[in-house]
XYZ file of C-alpha atoms in Angstrom:
714
model
C -16.378 -22.337 -6.941
C -16.205 -25.171 -9.476
C -20.007 -25.266 -9.700
C -20.191 -21.511 -10.254
C -17.651 -21.716 -13.093
C -19.483 -24.656 -14.706
C -22.775 -22.861 -14.355
C -21.382 -19.690 -15.970
C -19.893 -21.590 -18.940
C -23.132 -23.485 -19.478
C -25.152 -20.273 -19.451
C -22.730 -18.645 -21.898
C -23.066 -21.590 -24.283
C -26.853 -21.566 -24.077
C -27.016 -17.820 -24.573
C -24.843 -17.810 -27.687
C -26.573 -20.836 -29.210
C -30.030 -19.344 -28.692
C -29.301 -15.785 -29.905
C -29.888 -16.845 -33.511
C -32.921 -19.101 -32.972
C -36.147 -17.977 -34.604
C -38.069 -19.901 -31.964
C -37.064 -17.568 -29.128
C -38.954 -14.591 -27.865
C -37.070 -11.331 -28.375
C -35.171 -10.297 -25.229
C -34.409 -6.564 -24.992
C -30.741 -6.908 -24.132
C -27.985 -9.509 -24.150
C -27.347 -9.580 -20.419
C -28.165 -12.890 -18.761
C -30.882 -12.428 -16.208
C -29.141 -14.691 -13.747
C -25.899 -12.747 -14.042
C -27.702 -9.415 -13.767
C -29.301 -10.649 -10.547
C -25.821 -11.201 -9.100
C -24.793 -7.631 -9.906
C -27.376 -6.295 -7.494
C -29.347 -4.285 -10.024
C -32.440 -4.776 -7.937
C -32.788 -4.020 -4.288
C -35.495 -6.602 -3.700
C -35.103 -8.961 -0.804
C -34.583 -12.586 -1.744
C -37.521 -14.571 -0.432
C -37.026 -17.931 1.220
C -37.231 -20.861 -1.160
C -38.750 -24.272 -0.676
C -37.266 -26.438 2.079
C -34.848 -29.157 1.001
C -33.170 -27.048 -1.679
C -29.480 -27.901 -2.052
C -26.714 -25.319 -1.790
C -26.032 -25.513 -5.544
C -29.683 -24.886 -6.372
C -29.849 -22.105 -3.783
C -26.851 -20.391 -5.371
C -28.614 -20.232 -8.738
C -31.900 -19.122 -7.222
C -30.216 -16.317 -5.281
C -29.407 -14.705 -8.628
C -32.534 -15.649 -10.575
C -35.393 -14.905 -8.175
C -34.756 -11.136 -7.884
C -34.637 -10.887 -11.709
C -37.825 -12.906 -11.889
C -39.681 -10.699 -9.408
C -38.553 -7.600 -11.292
C -39.844 -9.041 -14.589
C -43.220 -9.950 -13.042
C -43.565 -6.386 -11.698
C -42.870 -5.075 -15.209
C -45.405 -7.537 -16.625
C -48.085 -6.276 -14.246
C -47.228 -2.638 -14.975
C -47.287 -3.206 -18.721
C -50.684 -4.887 -18.532
C -52.217 -2.190 -16.304
C -50.927 0.630 -18.521
C -51.684 -1.253 -21.769
C -48.037 -0.835 -22.749
C -47.551 -3.668 -25.230
C -43.785 -3.139 -25.569
C -43.292 -3.283 -21.793
C -45.495 -6.377 -21.594
C -43.666 -8.220 -24.359
C -40.253 -7.371 -22.883
C -41.321 -8.693 -19.490
C -42.662 -11.919 -21.041
C -39.380 -12.380 -22.917
C -37.324 -11.898 -19.745
C -39.372 -14.454 -17.797
C -39.226 -16.864 -20.730
C -35.422 -16.675 -20.832
C -35.142 -17.338 -17.097
C -37.403 -20.396 -17.377
C -35.732 -21.749 -20.507
C -32.229 -21.406 -19.105
C -33.270 -23.137 -15.898
C -34.769 -26.153 -17.682
C -31.618 -26.855 -19.694
C -29.175 -26.648 -16.778
C -27.388 -29.945 -16.138
C -27.989 -31.890 -12.897
C -29.958 -29.249 -10.954
C -32.084 -27.986 -13.842
C -35.340 -29.622 -12.763
C -35.136 -28.254 -9.203
C -34.230 -24.734 -10.346
C -36.884 -24.663 -13.073
C -39.629 -25.989 -10.803
C -38.806 -23.404 -8.137
C -38.863 -20.590 -10.714
C -42.152 -21.839 -12.204
C -43.634 -22.054 -8.727
C -42.486 -18.488 -7.987
C -44.217 -17.235 -11.118
C -47.498 -18.575 -9.741
C -46.924 -17.303 -6.185
C -45.972 -13.832 -7.417
C -49.149 -13.578 -9.501
C -47.464 -14.126 -12.849
C -49.582 -17.121 -13.797
C -52.784 -15.157 -13.235
C -51.429 -12.331 -15.397
C -50.573 -14.767 -18.213
C -54.108 -16.138 -18.212
C -55.499 -12.610 -18.428
C -53.180 -11.856 -21.336
C -54.641 -14.825 -23.270
C -57.778 -12.727 -23.673
C -56.108 -9.550 -24.935
C -56.958 -8.338 -28.456
C -53.220 -7.896 -29.187
C -52.468 -11.193 -30.966
C -48.677 -10.980 -30.549
C -49.086 -10.744 -26.776
C -51.490 -13.686 -26.868
C -48.973 -15.757 -28.840
C -46.028 -14.916 -26.564
C -47.878 -15.294 -23.264
C -49.264 -18.646 -24.436
C -45.750 -19.775 -25.322
C -44.509 -18.828 -21.851
C -47.498 -20.500 -20.204
C -46.659 -23.728 -22.005
C -43.144 -23.692 -20.514
C -44.158 -23.280 -16.843
C -46.839 -25.938 -16.404
C -45.301 -27.925 -13.556
C -47.650 -29.942 -11.345
C -48.784 -27.112 -9.036
C -49.264 -24.756 -11.965
C -51.380 -27.372 -13.739
C -53.510 -27.521 -10.596
C -53.983 -23.752 -10.711
C -54.790 -23.765 -14.416
C -57.310 -26.587 -13.985
C -59.088 -24.618 -11.246
C -58.861 -21.087 -12.593
C -58.056 -21.009 -16.280
C -59.233 -24.104 -18.145
C -62.017 -22.156 -19.817
C -59.482 -19.696 -21.209
C -57.485 -22.516 -22.783
C -60.590 -24.166 -24.196
C -61.528 -20.895 -25.875
C -58.115 -20.872 -27.540
C -58.595 -24.430 -28.865
C -61.566 -23.201 -30.891
C -59.212 -21.080 -33.005
C -58.041 -24.173 -34.856
C -57.054 -22.351 -38.034
C -54.523 -20.083 -36.250
C -51.303 -21.985 -36.988
C -49.073 -19.903 -34.700
C -51.427 -20.146 -31.754
C -51.756 -23.892 -32.323
C -48.038 -24.325 -31.565
C -48.525 -23.134 -27.976
C -52.085 -24.310 -27.301
C -51.247 -27.863 -28.368
C -48.284 -27.694 -25.951
C -50.540 -26.524 -23.124
C -52.943 -29.404 -23.837
C -49.961 -31.763 -23.779
C -49.400 -30.784 -20.130
C -53.039 -30.610 -19.072
C -53.911 -34.089 -20.367
C -51.591 -35.519 -17.711
C -53.222 -33.574 -14.853
C -56.127 -35.761 -13.660
C -58.811 -37.967 -15.179
C -61.390 -35.299 -14.335
C -59.417 -32.639 -16.198
C -59.030 -34.903 -19.239
C -62.765 -35.629 -19.228
C -63.540 -31.903 -19.041
C -61.106 -31.150 -21.873
C -62.536 -33.827 -24.174
C -66.121 -32.841 -23.359
C -65.360 -29.298 -24.497
C -63.605 -30.058 -27.772
C -59.897 -30.258 -26.862
C -59.477 -33.756 -28.319
C -61.245 -32.671 -31.508
C -58.751 -29.813 -31.850
C -55.780 -32.171 -31.424
C -57.102 -34.594 -34.023
C -57.696 -31.720 -36.431
C -54.106 -30.571 -35.996
C -52.865 -34.143 -36.600
C -53.529 -33.676 -40.315
C -51.114 -30.727 -40.501
C -47.405 -30.535 -41.305
C -45.925 -28.300 -38.562
C -43.462 -30.547 -36.656
C -43.878 -28.569 -33.418
C -47.657 -28.921 -33.457
C -47.469 -32.598 -34.446
C -45.023 -33.285 -31.630
C -47.321 -31.635 -29.088
C -50.309 -33.536 -30.500
C -48.515 -36.886 -30.283
C -47.464 -36.304 -26.664
C -50.895 -34.935 -25.723
C -52.617 -38.019 -27.137
C -50.141 -40.276 -25.332
C -50.828 -38.416 -22.076
C -54.573 -38.630 -22.615
C -54.297 -42.393 -23.122
C -51.974 -42.893 -20.126
C -53.522 -40.544 -17.567
C -57.124 -40.051 -18.716
C -58.520 -43.392 -17.598
C -60.803 -45.848 -19.393
C -63.546 -43.312 -20.079
C -61.186 -41.038 -21.997
C -59.704 -44.021 -23.823
C -63.183 -45.014 -24.962
C -63.805 -41.468 -26.194
C -60.503 -41.565 -28.070
C -61.702 -44.652 -29.914
C -65.116 -43.139 -30.645
C -63.418 -40.045 -32.092
C -61.104 -42.342 -34.112
C -57.905 -41.200 -32.442
C -56.259 -44.581 -33.138
C -56.709 -43.973 -36.867
C -55.416 -40.386 -36.721
C -52.341 -41.577 -34.850
C -51.335 -43.485 -38.002
C -49.908 -40.468 -39.909
C -47.940 -39.464 -36.806
C -46.545 -42.966 -36.263
C -45.878 -43.314 -40.005
C -44.043 -39.978 -40.283
C -40.384 -40.091 -41.254
C -39.637 -36.510 -40.220
C -39.377 -36.679 -36.434
C -38.652 -39.662 -34.200
C -40.209 -37.970 -31.169
C -43.511 -37.630 -33.025
C -43.425 -41.262 -34.103
C -42.451 -42.490 -30.656
C -45.250 -40.759 -28.761
C -47.809 -41.724 -31.405
C -46.695 -45.349 -30.990
C -46.856 -44.969 -27.205
C -50.398 -43.598 -27.407
C -51.737 -46.412 -29.575
C -49.940 -49.056 -27.488
C -51.509 -47.756 -24.277
C -54.931 -47.831 -25.930
C -54.372 -51.425 -27.059
C -53.585 -52.443 -23.469
C -57.253 -51.787 -22.633
C -58.952 -55.092 -23.435
C -62.328 -53.404 -23.919
C -61.108 -51.427 -26.930
C -58.210 -53.610 -28.092
C -60.027 -54.896 -31.187
C -60.838 -51.373 -32.394
C -57.213 -50.319 -31.900
C -55.901 -53.321 -33.842
C -58.387 -52.593 -36.626
C -56.948 -49.082 -37.055
C -53.699 -50.562 -38.419
C -51.560 -48.179 -36.366
C -50.442 -50.804 -33.866
C -48.494 -52.784 -36.461
C -46.117 -49.826 -36.887
C -44.908 -49.990 -33.277
C -42.512 -52.929 -33.035
C -40.615 -52.304 -36.329
C -40.134 -48.654 -35.348
C -38.894 -49.453 -31.842
C -36.541 -52.111 -33.216
C -35.002 -49.490 -35.520
C -34.084 -47.099 -32.681
C -31.026 -46.908 -30.452
C -31.909 -45.895 -26.860
C -28.702 -43.909 -26.306
C -29.135 -41.932 -29.528
C -32.755 -41.269 -28.626
C -31.743 -40.094 -25.140
C -29.214 -37.711 -26.666
C -31.948 -36.214 -28.836
C -34.021 -35.627 -25.696
C -31.110 -33.839 -24.049
C -31.300 -31.249 -26.820
C -34.894 -30.439 -25.869
C -35.683 -28.264 -22.848
C -39.022 -30.050 -22.488
C -37.489 -33.528 -22.234
C -33.872 -33.277 -21.059
C -34.700 -33.772 -17.363
C -36.480 -37.051 -18.069
C -39.640 -38.312 -16.406
C -40.650 -38.350 -12.760
C -41.246 -41.555 -10.788
C -44.996 -41.013 -11.075
C -44.744 -40.766 -14.863
C -42.584 -43.883 -15.144
C -45.022 -45.943 -13.073
C -47.559 -45.607 -15.864
C -45.280 -47.784 -18.022
C -45.570 -50.800 -15.720
C -48.965 -51.973 -17.069
C -47.357 -52.133 -20.514
C -44.379 -54.118 -19.212
C -46.638 -56.552 -17.388
C -49.317 -56.698 -20.086
C -49.869 -59.307 -22.749
C -49.159 -57.346 -25.944
C -45.618 -57.513 -27.289
C -45.855 -53.922 -28.576
C -46.386 -52.739 -25.010
C -43.399 -54.652 -23.716
C -41.180 -53.330 -26.520
C -42.044 -49.658 -26.149
C -42.032 -49.702 -22.326
C -38.657 -51.470 -22.182
C -37.284 -48.979 -24.726
C -38.647 -46.043 -22.736
C -36.931 -47.339 -19.605
C -33.665 -47.770 -21.528
C -33.860 -44.119 -22.563
C -34.740 -42.964 -19.052
C -31.890 -45.040 -17.615
C -29.477 -43.158 -19.858
C -30.866 -39.825 -18.615
C -31.088 -40.865 -14.962
C -27.519 -42.182 -15.045
C -26.309 -38.639 -15.773
C -28.377 -37.475 -12.812
C -27.089 -40.363 -10.616
C -30.629 -41.419 -9.866
C -31.001 -44.971 -11.225
C -32.426 -46.149 -7.892
C -35.746 -44.698 -9.061
C -36.376 -47.816 -11.191
C -36.128 -50.140 -8.202
C -38.408 -47.869 -6.214
C -41.210 -47.964 -8.800
C -40.995 -51.742 -9.272
C -39.740 -51.705 -12.871
C -36.740 -53.978 -12.235
C -38.763 -57.132 -11.570
C -40.921 -56.555 -14.630
C -37.838 -56.120 -16.815
C -36.281 -59.293 -15.419
C -39.449 -61.193 -16.229
C -39.323 -60.032 -19.856
C -35.606 -60.840 -20.111
C -36.266 -64.344 -18.798
C -39.429 -65.318 -20.646
C -40.170 -63.160 -23.675
C -39.620 -64.840 -27.032
C -39.612 -61.448 -28.770
C -36.021 -60.457 -29.500
C -36.701 -56.709 -29.415
C -38.465 -56.767 -26.045
C -36.018 -59.120 -24.329
C -32.976 -57.305 -25.759
C -34.199 -53.922 -24.535
C -35.075 -55.335 -21.120
C -31.576 -56.767 -20.735
C -30.022 -53.507 -21.863
C -32.085 -51.501 -19.383
C -31.179 -53.822 -16.502
C -27.497 -53.654 -17.380
C -27.578 -49.843 -17.484
C -29.291 -49.796 -14.089
C -26.518 -51.914 -12.610
C -28.918 -54.802 -12.010
C -28.190 -58.491 -12.545
C -29.393 -59.615 -15.962
C -31.126 -63.017 -15.739
C -30.473 -65.767 -18.258
C -33.036 -66.604 -20.901
C -35.334 -69.404 -19.767
C -35.858 -72.232 -22.271
C -39.529 -71.915 -23.266
C -40.320 -75.619 -23.742
C -41.111 -76.171 -20.047
C -42.847 -79.605 -20.406
C -39.510 -81.028 -21.630
C -37.389 -79.522 -18.850
C -34.971 -81.745 -16.967
C -34.229 -81.195 -13.310
C -31.284 -78.930 -14.163
C -33.567 -76.471 -16.007
C -35.902 -76.419 -13.006
C -32.908 -75.633 -10.782
C -31.909 -72.718 -13.032
C -35.439 -71.323 -12.942
C -35.642 -71.589 -9.147
C -32.411 -69.630 -8.778
C -33.504 -66.875 -11.133
C -36.888 -66.302 -9.503
C -35.408 -66.180 -6.014
C -36.078 -69.633 -4.558
C -32.498 -70.872 -4.296
C -33.120 -72.065 -0.733
C -35.406 -74.814 -2.064
C -33.140 -76.061 -4.855
C -31.774 -79.005 -2.889
C -35.243 -80.287 -1.989
C -36.474 -79.966 -5.608
C -33.353 -81.812 -6.776
C -33.760 -84.509 -4.153
C -37.316 -85.205 -5.330
C -36.255 -85.030 -9.018
C -38.779 -82.322 -9.952
C -38.680 -81.871 -13.726
C -40.756 -79.687 -16.057
C -43.760 -82.015 -16.085
C -43.933 -82.174 -12.282
C -43.350 -78.438 -11.958
C -46.328 -77.641 -14.199
C -48.558 -79.941 -12.112
C -47.361 -78.907 -8.655
C -50.002 -77.895 -6.077
C -50.037 -75.701 -2.997
C -50.370 -78.727 -0.722
C -47.366 -80.459 -2.318
C -45.264 -77.320 -1.856
C -46.116 -77.351 1.827
C -45.912 -81.049 2.687
C -43.308 -82.398 0.231
C -41.086 -79.429 -0.616
C -40.852 -77.691 2.741
C -42.481 -74.336 1.897
C -44.216 -73.941 5.213
C -44.790 -70.178 4.985
C -48.029 -69.481 3.104
C -46.739 -66.150 1.741
C -43.698 -67.931 0.287
C -45.987 -70.417 -1.435
C -48.104 -67.598 -2.843
C -44.990 -65.946 -4.256
C -43.881 -69.233 -5.783
C -47.282 -69.949 -7.344
C -47.403 -66.411 -8.747
C -44.062 -66.943 -10.496
C -45.228 -70.366 -11.647
C -48.339 -68.835 -13.243
C -46.103 -66.436 -15.170
C -43.963 -69.357 -16.329
C -47.042 -71.302 -17.458
C -48.307 -68.283 -19.372
C -45.042 -67.804 -21.288
C -44.265 -71.522 -21.807
C -44.142 -73.131 -25.248
C -46.376 -76.231 -25.393
C -45.899 -77.037 -29.073
C -44.305 -80.463 -28.412
C -47.407 -81.709 -26.577
C -50.188 -79.463 -27.935
C -51.010 -80.613 -31.497
C -54.381 -78.787 -31.501
C -52.862 -75.532 -30.253
C -55.054 -75.214 -27.171
C -52.615 -72.578 -25.874
C -53.660 -70.094 -28.553
C -57.334 -70.982 -28.116
C -57.093 -70.166 -24.406
C -55.244 -66.944 -25.220
C -58.215 -65.925 -27.383
C -60.425 -66.208 -24.295
C -57.911 -64.276 -22.190
C -54.112 -64.096 -22.665
C -53.588 -65.034 -19.020
C -55.519 -68.279 -19.522
C -52.535 -69.850 -21.297
C -51.530 -70.947 -17.801
C -54.238 -73.659 -18.003
C -52.901 -75.214 -21.214
C -50.998 -78.125 -19.671
C -53.911 -79.183 -17.474
C -56.263 -79.296 -20.453
C -53.772 -81.197 -22.614
C -53.063 -83.809 -19.962
C -56.798 -84.334 -19.491
C -57.191 -85.017 -23.221
C -59.108 -81.842 -24.025
C -58.772 -80.443 -27.535
C -60.674 -77.938 -29.654
C -63.098 -80.589 -30.876
C -64.380 -81.681 -27.465
C -64.026 -78.474 -25.441
C -67.694 -77.705 -26.177
C -68.721 -80.876 -24.316
C -66.576 -80.341 -21.206
C -68.416 -79.504 -17.964
C -67.583 -77.074 -15.203
C -66.853 -79.959 -12.830
C -64.434 -81.543 -15.296
C -62.561 -78.258 -15.725
C -62.188 -78.025 -11.963
C -61.391 -81.610 -11.038
C -59.614 -82.954 -14.113
C -58.029 -79.800 -15.568
C -57.253 -78.225 -12.163
C -58.812 -74.825 -12.967
C -59.830 -73.698 -9.494
C -61.009 -70.186 -10.377
C -64.761 -70.408 -10.981
C -64.962 -67.194 -12.973
C -62.203 -68.397 -15.287
C -64.073 -71.678 -15.819
C -67.243 -69.773 -16.650
C -65.413 -67.631 -19.233
C -63.880 -70.706 -20.870
C -67.228 -72.482 -21.073
C -68.977 -69.396 -22.430
C -66.339 -68.968 -25.145
C -66.436 -72.672 -26.042
C -70.178 -72.463 -26.734
C -69.852 -69.369 -28.906
C -70.101 -69.389 -32.712
C -67.302 -71.139 -34.519
C -64.941 -68.883 -36.445
C -65.276 -69.213 -40.222
C -62.592 -71.264 -41.904
C -60.776 -69.335 -44.609
C -58.732 -72.198 -45.992
C -61.109 -72.844 -48.911
C -61.785 -69.225 -49.869
C -59.783 -66.053 -49.479
C -61.164 -63.210 -47.365
C -62.550 -60.221 -49.219
C -59.902 -57.847 -50.524
C -59.513 -54.235 -49.412
C -61.664 -51.483 -50.862
C -58.582 -49.416 -51.656
C -54.907 -50.151 -52.292
C -52.632 -47.092 -51.926
C -49.400 -47.052 -53.931
C -46.832 -44.373 -53.071
C -43.176 -43.396 -53.325
C -41.766 -43.702 -49.816
C -39.389 -40.729 -49.741
C -41.858 -38.114 -51.014
C -45.337 -39.604 -50.705
C -45.532 -41.374 -47.341
C -47.214 -38.523 -45.466
C -49.924 -38.030 -48.078
C -50.424 -41.795 -48.372
C -50.954 -42.075 -44.611
C -53.402 -39.152 -44.606
C -55.380 -40.703 -47.454
C -55.519 -43.981 -45.557
C -57.007 -42.343 -42.474
C -59.448 -40.120 -44.362
C -60.810 -43.164 -46.208
C -60.708 -45.465 -43.207
C -62.760 -43.145 -40.981
C -65.338 -43.068 -43.802
C -65.741 -46.835 -43.709
C -63.336 -47.978 -46.433
C -60.936 -50.851 -45.853
C -57.504 -49.682 -46.965
C -54.238 -51.492 -47.668
C -51.027 -49.495 -47.412
C -47.670 -51.252 -47.357
C -45.644 -49.829 -44.494
C -42.231 -51.360 -45.125
C -41.914 -51.940 -48.895
C -40.280 -55.321 -48.291
C -38.465 -56.656 -51.272
C -38.804 -60.402 -51.587
C -40.420 -63.693 -50.694
C -43.928 -64.041 -49.314
C -44.177 -60.288 -48.719
C -43.825 -59.674 -52.463
C -46.568 -62.191 -53.197
C -48.812 -60.675 -50.522
C -48.353 -57.182 -51.938
C -49.197 -58.225 -55.497
C -52.205 -60.225 -54.266
C -53.441 -57.177 -52.349
C -53.382 -55.124 -55.564
C -55.199 -57.894 -57.432
C -57.924 -58.221 -54.807
C -58.433 -54.495 -54.158
C -61.465 -52.795 -55.671
C -59.740 -49.422 -56.182
C -56.110 -48.441 -56.748
C -55.004 -44.983 -55.561
C -51.647 -43.889 -56.949
C -49.974 -41.095 -54.968
C -48.086 -39.019 -57.514
C -45.792 -36.979 -55.289
C -42.598 -35.203 -56.365
C -40.427 -37.499 -58.535
C -42.744 -40.432 -57.840
C -42.121 -42.073 -61.230
C -38.437 -41.216 -61.679
C -37.186 -44.656 -60.600
C -39.600 -46.304 -63.011
C -37.988 -44.633 -66.032
C -34.919 -46.873 -66.055
C -36.583 -49.899 -64.463
C -36.460 -52.252 -67.428
C -36.229 -55.310 -65.150
C -39.306 -54.167 -63.145
C -37.598 -54.304 -59.758
C -39.141 -51.048 -58.519
C -42.186 -51.545 -56.294
C -44.233 -48.638 -57.629
C -43.629 -49.954 -61.156
C -44.775 -53.453 -60.134
C -47.894 -52.158 -58.421
C -48.913 -49.969 -61.373
C -48.425 -52.789 -63.901
C -50.448 -55.180 -61.714
C -53.272 -52.639 -61.361
C -53.365 -52.033 -65.125
C -53.276 -55.736 -65.934
C -56.157 -56.444 -63.563
C -58.189 -53.455 -64.829
C -58.486 -51.820 -61.431
C -60.274 -48.524 -60.902
C -57.177 -46.301 -60.826
C -57.326 -42.881 -59.163
C -54.097 -40.813 -59.295
C -53.759 -38.231 -56.499
C -51.339 -35.484 -57.521
C -49.151 -33.491 -55.129
C -46.227 -31.378 -56.467
C -45.865 -33.816 -59.372
C -44.516 -32.992 -62.819
C -45.904 -35.205 -65.572
C -43.067 -36.978 -67.454
C -42.727 -37.570 -71.173
C -44.708 -40.789 -71.863
C -41.811 -42.198 -73.880
C -39.529 -41.961 -70.831
C -41.600 -44.585 -69.024
C -41.554 -48.349 -69.685
C -44.207 -49.331 -72.187
C -46.039 -51.603 -69.742
C -46.979 -48.647 -67.491
C -47.458 -45.721 -69.908
C -51.225 -46.094 -69.782
C -51.174 -44.727 -66.233
C -50.754 -41.240 -67.713
C -54.186 -41.470 -69.365
C -56.174 -41.563 -66.114
C -57.864 -38.484 -64.688
C -56.302 -37.456 -61.386
C -57.285 -35.432 -58.328
C -55.021 -32.597 -57.245
C -54.333 -32.745 -53.518
C -54.900 -29.607 -51.417
C -53.522 -29.765 -47.918
C -55.434 -26.655 -46.872
C -58.744 -28.064 -48.154
C -58.397 -31.739 -47.334
C -62.100 -32.442 -46.839
C -63.003 -31.048 -50.271
C -60.224 -33.046 -51.933
C -61.338 -36.242 -50.221
C -64.900 -35.666 -51.434
C -63.586 -35.532 -55.018
C -61.679 -38.784 -54.498
C -64.775 -40.407 -53.005
C -66.779 -39.542 -56.110
C -64.260 -41.486 -58.209
C -64.325 -44.461 -55.842
C -68.086 -44.585 -55.392
C -68.679 -44.228 -59.138
C -66.649 -47.373 -59.748
C -68.559 -49.227 -57.024
C -71.847 -48.137 -58.562
C -70.673 -49.369 -61.952
C -69.736 -52.728 -60.462
C -73.130 -53.043 -58.817
C -74.796 -51.983 -62.056
C -72.956 -54.677 -64.021
C -73.983 -57.317 -61.487
C -77.593 -56.162 -61.761
C -77.462 -56.323 -65.569
C -76.093 -59.857 -65.450
C -78.864 -60.862 -63.086
C -81.491 -59.385 -65.410
C -80.091 -61.288 -68.394
C -80.092 -64.529 -66.397
C -83.759 -64.000 -65.505
C -84.612 -63.360 -69.135
């Protein structure tokens, strides 16, 4: 009785709150379909539902399934008779049933999945695919929107087998903004189906469509694109990740991750680029895109509980992720990049908040996330990652381990005892204490010594211990005994090779003599038993030496982009990507930090840049008007560019030119430069105009150098 009352009140709230939403399909009457099913308006028999359904779920389904079957019959009739009104009414009724199921508390996922499954079994999914090919565009839009909402696992299977070609045909209509809202959502679901499906989608242009839509401004489309790209990176496998890099997806993720409009867009863009960076084969290309550096500051700025509450307002996200989905985060938690640890730990914090409401926090232990989080809490020196890991563990009801002091070579026996207790080897504490095992001895301990001296007779126990010891060696700080920083050199070969640092140091190996070390010495003296690892170290040691940049600065960027953060950040990020994919090196300040070395770095970047693009968005120069002390960053950047005679290219977007006398005298000359008016609808043409300005300046520079050379020869 209590459940029925709660269910009724929830449905009433959802109905009233959605009546005025422009996003909803039009439903022909105001009667809830679930309530109408209870009134017995249809004489259809209620079919048996899936086994294992709880009584609460069954009670909801008893009222919803007859209404659903009635709507599917109307949908079929409307299609067969070409009655567009009947068809649209039926689509709207099914849509309302699905939407209301997804947002139900506690049992929403079970109810929604059963309803979505019924739509397929009753032939509704087949009908929706057929309606995608109708000449009536409104029916295409509405059926596509419904299709997006029902793509549970089994329905994705059906679509992959029977209807993928239909969806791919829709992706070719890239200019249809309304259709893009649903098709991008369908791709979001299908990119998490299988690797084979992702490969087929990319091979037939689906990824190209997503990247094209990334340059738009519709928040719904951008959100779908961000999630779709994250799913492609997480579920598509290495082949799809390589294709993403070849099609410059890492670069096009920058505007999404840089956006200030929607945290969900930014989060999934950051997730996508972090997953790509976890693939060592393409890591360098991902880092080069510049998108990865946005991840940690963004994650550090978020509160997991607030983010979880925002998900609860979305029918697509309020039920959280399945165990299978969450398992894909473990490689990020256990990987070597701090961005991966930060975003995965944050994601688990958010999911813990959602799963706590569902009383299902045991899922994290089942997928193996707890041990990974404890490892980060113990070892990570990154405050964001370790703080989020501790918060997630606390919310799960798990014991939060203490932070391990990183300077392991200097450990006393008491620190070793603490570490043993936290990694689960309390039974051996007395023996370690009796033999006075300190940090130095711990780092040098061997399998034989564990067995003969420390009483670990079980080989599996020793393997567990040595595995935890390798993790400790990898995270340890060797700065007190590593003056040549061999730890970072080994990390360049492979991040996991930091575990060999102490052996190399104790053997007297440094960066100067590593080239002369033999395989036998690495094995016998440095205790590196893995032959493949030795081969990699030797190969890297004989490679070309990296150039030293202490005597000369590296070449400056081709382009420096100056922008007003509150009105020009989106255009600035788009300009960065458009230029970057055309081979330009671009500097864009992402945080506008105010003092210290960051200020010096910013000014130096302007001085060293070949071209200076000034984004003149709405009110871009307003703060400069009263900036007599030159504290405003845009003012500083403009003055520096003028003083250094940079090739200045203003890009104008909704900008009103001010009275020259209203600006400080040191920057008034900026108003004399010819600008390029930005057109969002015709981005490629606008970029071509900008390129003509940039290339003309480069040609002039080359021409001057040639003239000087000619004079010298004369």
